[in-house]
Amino acid sequence: HFAARGWRVAAYDVDAPGLAALAAELAAAHGPGRVAAGRLDVTDADAWDAALAECTAPDGRLDVLVNNAGVLA
């Protein structure tokens, strides 16, 4: 939804293969450089800092953050 509207999208998760597939799909549909993706364990504060630095690096902006971390049972 966001990438289709021209927004830069960042996706982080513990599922590295799933993220790679998502990044490839978004890049194919919307062009390279529109997505940042990487492994992130949301319980690790240093990993959060690194992820935020990576996804805001182009211009320092962060317009929307959706934290959808959880455990499915």
Coordinates of C-alpha atoms in Angstrom, one line a residue, residues 1-69:
H1 CA 0.0 0.0 0.0
F2 CA 2.7 2.5 1.0
A3 CA 5.2 1.6 -1.6
A4 CA 2.5 1.9 -4.3
R5 CA 2.0 5.5 -3.2
G6 CA 5.7 6.3 -3.7
W7 CA 6.7 6.1 0.0
R8 CA 10.0 4.6 1.1
V9 CA 9.2 1.4 3.0
A10 CA 11.3 -0.3 5.7
A11 CA 10.4 -3.8 6.9
Y12 CA 12.2 -5.6 9.7
D13 CA 11.5 -9.0 11.2
V14 CA 13.2 -12.2 12.5
D15 CA 12.2 -14.0 9.3
A16 CA 15.1 -13.2 7.0
P17 CA 13.9 -15.3 4.0
G18 CA 10.5 -13.7 4.2
L19 CA 12.0 -10.2 4.2
A20 CA 14.2 -11.0 1.2
A21 CA 11.1 -12.1 -0.7
L22 CA 9.2 -8.9 0.3
A23 CA 12.2 -6.7 -0.6
A24 CA 12.5 -8.3 -4.0
E25 CA 8.8 -8.1 -4.6
L26 CA 8.7 -4.3 -3.7
A27 CA 11.8 -3.5 -5.7
A28 CA 10.4 -5.3 -8.8
A29 CA 7.1 -3.5 -8.5
H30 CA 8.3 0.0 -7.4
G31 CA 12.0 0.2 -8.2
P32 CA 15.2 -0.3 -6.3
G33 CA 16.0 1.9 -3.4
R34 CA 12.4 2.2 -2.3
V35 CA 12.7 -0.5 0.5
A36 CA 15.0 -1.2 3.4
A37 CA 14.7 -4.6 4.9
G38 CA 16.7 -6.4 7.6
R39 CA 16.5 -8.8 10.5
L40 CA 15.3 -7.2 13.8
D41 CA 14.6 -8.7 17.1
V42 CA 12.4 -6.1 18.7
T43 CA 13.6 -7.0 22.2
D44 CA 17.1 -5.7 21.3
A45 CA 17.3 -1.9 21.8
D46 CA 20.6 -1.6 19.9
A47 CA 19.0 -3.4 17.0
W48 CA 16.1 -0.9 17.0
D49 CA 18.6 2.0 16.9
A50 CA 20.4 0.4 13.9
A51 CA 17.2 -0.3 12.1
L52 CA 15.9 3.3 12.6
A53 CA 19.2 4.7 11.5
E54 CA 19.1 2.6 8.3
C55 CA 15.5 3.4 7.3
T56 CA 15.8 7.1 8.0
A57 CA 19.3 7.5 6.5
P58 CA 18.3 9.0 3.1
D59 CA 16.8 12.2 4.5
G60 CA 16.2 11.7 8.3
R61 CA 12.5 11.3 7.9
L62 CA 10.1 8.8 9.5
D63 CA 6.5 9.6 8.7
V64 CA 4.8 6.4 9.8
L65 CA 5.9 3.5 12.1
V66 CA 3.9 0.4 12.5
N67 CA 5.2 -2.0 15.1
N68 CA 3.4 -5.2 14.5
A69 CA 5.6 -7.5 16.6

